[in-house]
Amino acid sequence: MGQEHRRKAVVLFSGGIDSTTCLAVAKAEGFEAYALSFFYHQRHGVEVEAARRSAPALGAREHLVLELPLDRIGGSALTGHEEVPKDVPVEKMSDRIPATYVPARNTIFLSFALAWAEVLGAADIFIGVNALDYSGYPDCRPEYIAAFERMANLAIRETVEGRMRIKVHTPLIRLTKGEIIKRGLELGLDYSLTHSCYDPDARGLACGHCDSCILRKKGFMEAGIPDPTRYVRD
Amino acid sequence: MGQEHRRKAVVLFSGGIDSTTCLAVAKAEGFEAYALSFFYHQRHGVEVEAARRSAPALGAREHLVLELPLDRIGGSALTGHEEVPKDVPVEKMSDRIPATYVPARNTIFLSFALAWAEVLGAADIFIGVNALDYSGYPDCRPEYIAAFERMANLAIRETVEGRMRIKVHTPLIRLTKGEIIKRGLELGLDYSLTHSCYDPDARGLACGHCDSCILRKKGFMEAGIPDPTRYVRD
């Protein structure tokens, strides 16, 4: 496998703060970034539009957006009609897994990343999961990522025939939201291009009160940077 | 979790010999079967129609068909324009992974099964993989299945919070195609409802010469049962 093949990476890219920073880190580490986004019938489908606008600006070599019918499986406030929780204090967020949890979401996303990685000849997959300032999702923890990586190396032709070894990179896993934003600013990111809110209004404006908005505000506060987001209600 | 929850199982169901037998085995073991099929833009999309017809006849409690854009990822003769290999002798099939391999297909399918299992409260997933008479696919081997199961138990809320433990059942993994058909006949299956061919003609008739047709013919011959399939060319 040629040099150029070893440098490709598939980057899971929602267009939020974490995955945008993750893409910038992959580029800074010398990878050619193949950004992968999903329209999974999330109520904040507007994030896919943010991702479409920002992927070229971030220097992604390609950007693939796949539609997945996760609404037909259900089990989440993000794909159904259940209410998105509001104004949960940060310190309470990881007490229990919230209504915005989507069953097996990262497993499904990483599975598609694995398929695309094999076709591209990319041994590297980046995912912006975070085990510190997070919403208590089980599929954001280091032990889950390690188990996925192990499974991946038994799953596909390129690894089983010994031509590559899949590595799942999680450069943000031990950072706070503030540290993530600082890292992104060092890399020259413009966070006004990102979208975080789980429950935007019809115009796409952030609600300011869901877990994702609360973590976003905390991040900018910790980083000591003005938050560029326009919220419906602060 | 109530008794009725422990008895639900998600069964991956393509409508072919193996997954049809697998569904019958799940039922015979006392599970309520929730059949899950995918239209992944496979050239033999006719198999999904066979699955739709047979799932109710087999007594599936529900049948969910999801559309996945695997054609946009590519890398397979089954989702692209590459030719499907013909007349490969059975003993040569597992020498190398063939052109009909679909990158990460079982990982993607099992990930959706995992998501649906969590929503249903089903701890059991059935998949009709076979490590004996198979086409050399890496994601049909016992070590792959074990790694997926381990990952699954770290991935979802229900397992991480200790309310269930996911088990991936592979009742056919050590059987020959002939043994699978005999088992199905014991369970009363009508294999004329199943579809196997990777490269059917416009009417949906089996080609008789792809790996899947060859393994199917071998199975009926070994079982000593007339093959109910109408082939374009024997």
Short mmCIF file of N, CA, C and O in Angstrom, two decimals, chain A residues 18-79:
data_model
loop_
_atom_site.label_atom_id
_atom_site.label_comp_id
_atom_site.label_asym_id
_atom_site.label_seq_id
_atom_site.Cartn_x
_atom_site.Cartn_y
_atom_site.Cartn_z
N ASP A 18 -17.08 19.51 18.58
CA ASP A 18 -16.13 18.41 18.78
C ASP A 18 -15.64 17.83 17.45
O ASP A 18 -14.44 17.68 17.24
N SER A 19 -16.57 17.51 16.55
CA SER A 19 -16.14 16.86 15.32
C SER A 19 -15.41 17.84 14.41
O SER A 19 -14.51 17.45 13.64
N THR A 20 -15.74 19.12 14.49
CA THR A 20 -15.01 20.14 13.71
C THR A 20 -13.57 20.23 14.21
O THR A 20 -12.63 20.26 13.41
N THR A 21 -13.41 20.24 15.53
CA THR A 21 -12.05 20.28 16.10
C THR A 21 -11.31 19.00 15.73
O THR A 21 -10.12 19.03 15.38
N CYS A 22 -12.01 17.88 15.79
CA CYS A 22 -11.42 16.59 15.48
C CYS A 22 -10.91 16.57 14.04
O CYS A 22 -9.80 16.08 13.77
N LEU A 23 -11.67 17.12 13.12
CA LEU A 23 -11.24 17.18 11.73
C LEU A 23 -9.97 18.05 11.60
O LEU A 23 -9.01 17.67 10.92
N ALA A 24 -9.96 19.17 12.32
CA ALA A 24 -8.79 20.05 12.28
C ALA A 24 -7.56 19.35 12.87
O ALA A 24 -6.43 19.50 12.35
N VAL A 25 -7.76 18.56 13.91
CA VAL A 25 -6.64 17.81 14.51
C VAL A 25 -6.11 16.78 13.51
O VAL A 25 -4.90 16.63 13.32
N ALA A 26 -7.02 16.07 12.84
CA ALA A 26 -6.60 15.06 11.85
C ALA A 26 -5.75 15.71 10.77
O ALA A 26 -4.69 15.19 10.39
N LYS A 27 -6.22 16.87 10.27
CA LYS A 27 -5.44 17.59 9.25
C LYS A 27 -4.08 18.01 9.80
O LYS A 27 -3.06 17.86 9.13
N ALA A 28 -4.07 18.53 11.04
CA ALA A 28 -2.81 18.99 11.65
C ALA A 28 -1.84 17.83 11.85
O ALA A 28 -0.62 18.01 11.84
N GLU A 29 -2.38 16.62 12.02
CA GLU A 29 -1.52 15.44 12.17
C GLU A 29 -1.07 14.89 10.81
O GLU A 29 -0.42 13.85 10.74
N GLY A 30 -1.46 15.57 9.73
CA GLY A 30 -0.95 15.21 8.40
C GLY A 30 -1.86 14.30 7.60
O GLY A 30 -1.48 13.81 6.53
N PHE A 31 -3.07 14.06 8.09
CA PHE A 31 -4.00 13.19 7.34
C PHE A 31 -4.79 13.98 6.30
O PHE A 31 -5.10 15.17 6.51
N GLU A 32 -5.13 13.28 5.25
CA GLU A 32 -6.07 13.78 4.26
C GLU A 32 -7.45 13.40 4.80
O GLU A 32 -7.71 12.19 5.02
N ALA A 33 -8.31 14.38 5.05
CA ALA A 33 -9.56 14.10 5.78
C ALA A 33 -10.73 13.81 4.83
O ALA A 33 -11.03 14.62 3.95
N TYR A 34 -11.35 12.67 5.02
CA TYR A 34 -12.58 12.30 4.32
C TYR A 34 -13.71 12.39 5.33
O TYR A 34 -13.85 11.52 6.20
N ALA A 35 -14.48 13.48 5.24
CA ALA A 35 -15.50 13.75 6.25
C ALA A 35 -16.77 12.96 5.95
O ALA A 35 -17.20 12.87 4.80
N LEU A 36 -17.35 12.39 7.01
CA LEU A 36 -18.55 11.56 6.86
C LEU A 36 -19.64 12.06 7.80
O LEU A 36 -19.44 12.12 9.02
N SER A 37 -20.77 12.47 7.22
CA SER A 37 -21.89 12.98 8.02
C SER A 37 -23.13 12.15 7.74
O SER A 37 -23.22 11.49 6.70
N PHE A 38 -24.08 12.22 8.65
CA PHE A 38 -25.32 11.45 8.51
C PHE A 38 -26.54 12.34 8.72
O PHE A 38 -26.60 13.08 9.70
N PHE A 39 -27.47 12.24 7.78
CA PHE A 39 -28.79 12.76 8.07
C PHE A 39 -29.60 11.56 8.56
O PHE A 39 -29.97 10.69 7.77
N TYR A 40 -29.76 11.48 9.87
CA TYR A 40 -30.44 10.30 10.44
C TYR A 40 -31.84 10.67 10.94
O TYR A 40 -32.37 10.04 11.82
N HIS A 41 -32.41 11.68 10.29
CA HIS A 41 -33.73 12.19 10.64
C HIS A 41 -33.72 12.78 12.05
O HIS A 41 -34.72 12.73 12.76
N GLN A 42 -32.56 13.33 12.43
CA GLN A 42 -32.46 14.05 13.70
C GLN A 42 -33.27 15.34 13.60
O GLN A 42 -33.33 15.96 12.54
N ARG A 43 -33.86 15.73 14.72
CA ARG A 43 -34.66 16.96 14.68
C ARG A 43 -33.78 18.17 14.40
O ARG A 43 -34.29 19.20 13.93
N HIS A 44 -32.49 18.06 14.69
CA HIS A 44 -31.57 19.15 14.37
C HIS A 44 -30.85 18.85 13.05
O HIS A 44 -29.63 18.92 12.95
N GLY A 45 -31.65 18.50 12.04
CA GLY A 45 -31.11 18.21 10.70
C GLY A 45 -30.32 19.40 10.15
O GLY A 45 -29.47 19.24 9.27
N VAL A 46 -30.58 20.57 10.73
CA VAL A 46 -29.84 21.78 10.35
C VAL A 46 -28.33 21.60 10.54
O VAL A 46 -27.53 22.23 9.86
N GLU A 47 -27.93 20.67 11.45
CA GLU A 47 -26.49 20.44 11.65
C GLU A 47 -25.84 19.90 10.39
O GLU A 47 -24.66 20.15 10.13
N VAL A 48 -26.61 19.15 9.60
CA VAL A 48 -26.06 18.60 8.35
C VAL A 48 -25.77 19.73 7.36
O VAL A 48 -24.76 19.70 6.65
N GLU A 49 -26.64 20.74 7.37
CA GLU A 49 -26.39 21.89 6.49
C GLU A 49 -25.15 22.65 6.93
O GLU A 49 -24.34 23.07 6.11
N ALA A 50 -24.98 22.79 8.26
CA ALA A 50 -23.76 23.42 8.78
C ALA A 50 -22.53 22.61 8.36
O ALA A 50 -21.51 23.16 7.94
N ALA A 51 -22.65 21.29 8.43
CA ALA A 51 -21.54 20.41 8.05
C ALA A 51 -21.20 20.57 6.56
O ALA A 51 -20.04 20.64 6.16
N ARG A 52 -22.24 20.65 5.72
CA ARG A 52 -22.02 20.83 4.28
C ARG A 52 -21.28 22.12 3.97
O ARG A 52 -20.44 22.17 3.08
N ARG A 53 -21.64 23.18 4.70
CA ARG A 53 -20.97 24.47 4.47
C ARG A 53 -19.54 24.45 4.96
O ARG A 53 -18.64 24.98 4.33
N SER A 54 -19.31 23.78 6.12
CA SER A 54 -17.98 23.94 6.72
C SER A 54 -16.96 22.91 6.25
O SER A 54 -15.76 23.19 6.28
N ALA A 55 -17.39 21.74 5.77
CA ALA A 55 -16.41 20.72 5.37
C ALA A 55 -15.41 21.24 4.32
O ALA A 55 -14.20 21.07 4.49
N PRO A 56 -15.87 21.90 3.25
CA PRO A 56 -14.89 22.41 2.29
C PRO A 56 -14.00 23.50 2.92
O PRO A 56 -12.79 23.52 2.69
N ALA A 57 -14.59 24.38 3.74
CA ALA A 57 -13.82 25.45 4.38
C ALA A 57 -12.73 24.88 5.30
O ALA A 57 -11.68 25.47 5.48
N LEU A 58 -12.99 23.69 5.87
CA LEU A 58 -12.03 23.06 6.77
C LEU A 58 -10.98 22.26 6.00
O LEU A 58 -10.07 21.69 6.60
N GLY A 59 -11.15 22.18 4.69
CA GLY A 59 -10.14 21.48 3.87
C GLY A 59 -10.34 19.98 3.80
O GLY A 59 -9.39 19.24 3.54
N ALA A 60 -11.59 19.52 3.99
CA ALA A 60 -11.84 18.08 3.81
C ALA A 60 -11.64 17.74 2.34
O ALA A 60 -12.06 18.50 1.46
N ARG A 61 -11.00 16.61 2.09
CA ARG A 61 -10.76 16.19 0.70
C ARG A 61 -12.07 15.79 0.02
O ARG A 61 -12.31 16.09 -1.13
N GLU A 62 -12.92 15.09 0.79
CA GLU A 62 -14.26 14.74 0.32
C GLU A 62 -15.21 14.86 1.50
O GLU A 62 -14.78 14.77 2.66
N HIS A 63 -16.50 15.04 1.19
CA HIS A 63 -17.50 15.04 2.26
C HIS A 63 -18.68 14.19 1.79
O HIS A 63 -19.34 14.53 0.81
N LEU A 64 -18.91 13.10 2.49
CA LEU A 64 -20.00 12.18 2.13
C LEU A 64 -21.10 12.33 3.18
O LEU A 64 -20.83 12.25 4.39
N VAL A 65 -22.33 12.59 2.73
CA VAL A 65 -23.48 12.68 3.64
C VAL A 65 -24.41 11.52 3.32
O VAL A 65 -24.89 11.40 2.18
N LEU A 66 -24.64 10.67 4.28
CA LEU A 66 -25.50 9.50 4.07
C LEU A 66 -26.79 9.64 4.86
O LEU A 66 -26.78 10.12 6.00
N GLU A 67 -27.89 9.22 4.25
CA GLU A 67 -29.17 9.26 4.95
C GLU A 67 -29.45 7.90 5.59
O GLU A 67 -29.39 6.86 4.92
N LEU A 68 -29.72 7.91 6.88
CA LEU A 68 -30.02 6.67 7.62
C LEU A 68 -31.39 6.79 8.29
O LEU A 68 -31.68 7.80 8.92
N PRO A 69 -32.21 5.74 8.20
CA PRO A 69 -33.57 5.82 8.75
C PRO A 69 -33.65 5.50 10.24
O PRO A 69 -34.41 4.64 10.66
N LEU A 70 -32.85 6.23 11.06
CA LEU A 70 -32.88 5.93 12.51
C LEU A 70 -34.21 6.29 13.15
O LEU A 70 -34.55 5.76 14.22
N ASP A 71 -34.98 7.15 12.50
CA ASP A 71 -36.31 7.49 13.01
C ASP A 71 -37.22 6.26 13.02
O ASP A 71 -38.12 6.16 13.83
N ARG A 72 -36.97 5.31 12.12
CA ARG A 72 -37.82 4.12 12.06
C ARG A 72 -37.48 3.14 13.18
O ARG A 72 -38.28 2.25 13.50
N ILE A 73 -36.31 3.29 13.78
CA ILE A 73 -35.96 2.48 14.95
C ILE A 73 -36.41 3.17 16.22
O ILE A 73 -36.92 2.53 17.14
N GLY A 74 -36.24 4.47 16.28
CA GLY A 74 -36.77 5.25 17.41
C GLY A 74 -35.95 5.11 18.68
O GLY A 74 -34.75 4.84 18.63
N GLY A 75 -36.62 5.35 19.81
CA GLY A 75 -35.94 5.20 21.10
C GLY A 75 -35.15 6.42 21.52
O GLY A 75 -34.37 6.36 22.45
N SER A 76 -35.38 7.57 20.85
CA SER A 76 -34.62 8.77 21.19
C SER A 76 -35.46 10.02 21.01
O SER A 76 -36.23 10.12 20.05
N ALA A 77 -35.23 11.00 21.89
CA ALA A 77 -35.87 12.31 21.73
C ALA A 77 -35.34 13.02 20.49
O ALA A 77 -35.99 13.92 19.95
N LEU A 78 -34.15 12.63 20.01
CA LEU A 78 -33.58 13.32 18.85
C LEU A 78 -34.21 12.90 17.53
O LEU A 78 -34.10 13.60 16.53
N THR A 79 -34.84 11.72 17.51
CA THR A 79 -35.45 11.26 16.27
C THR A 79 -36.97 11.10 16.41
O THR A 79 -37.62 10.64 15.47
#
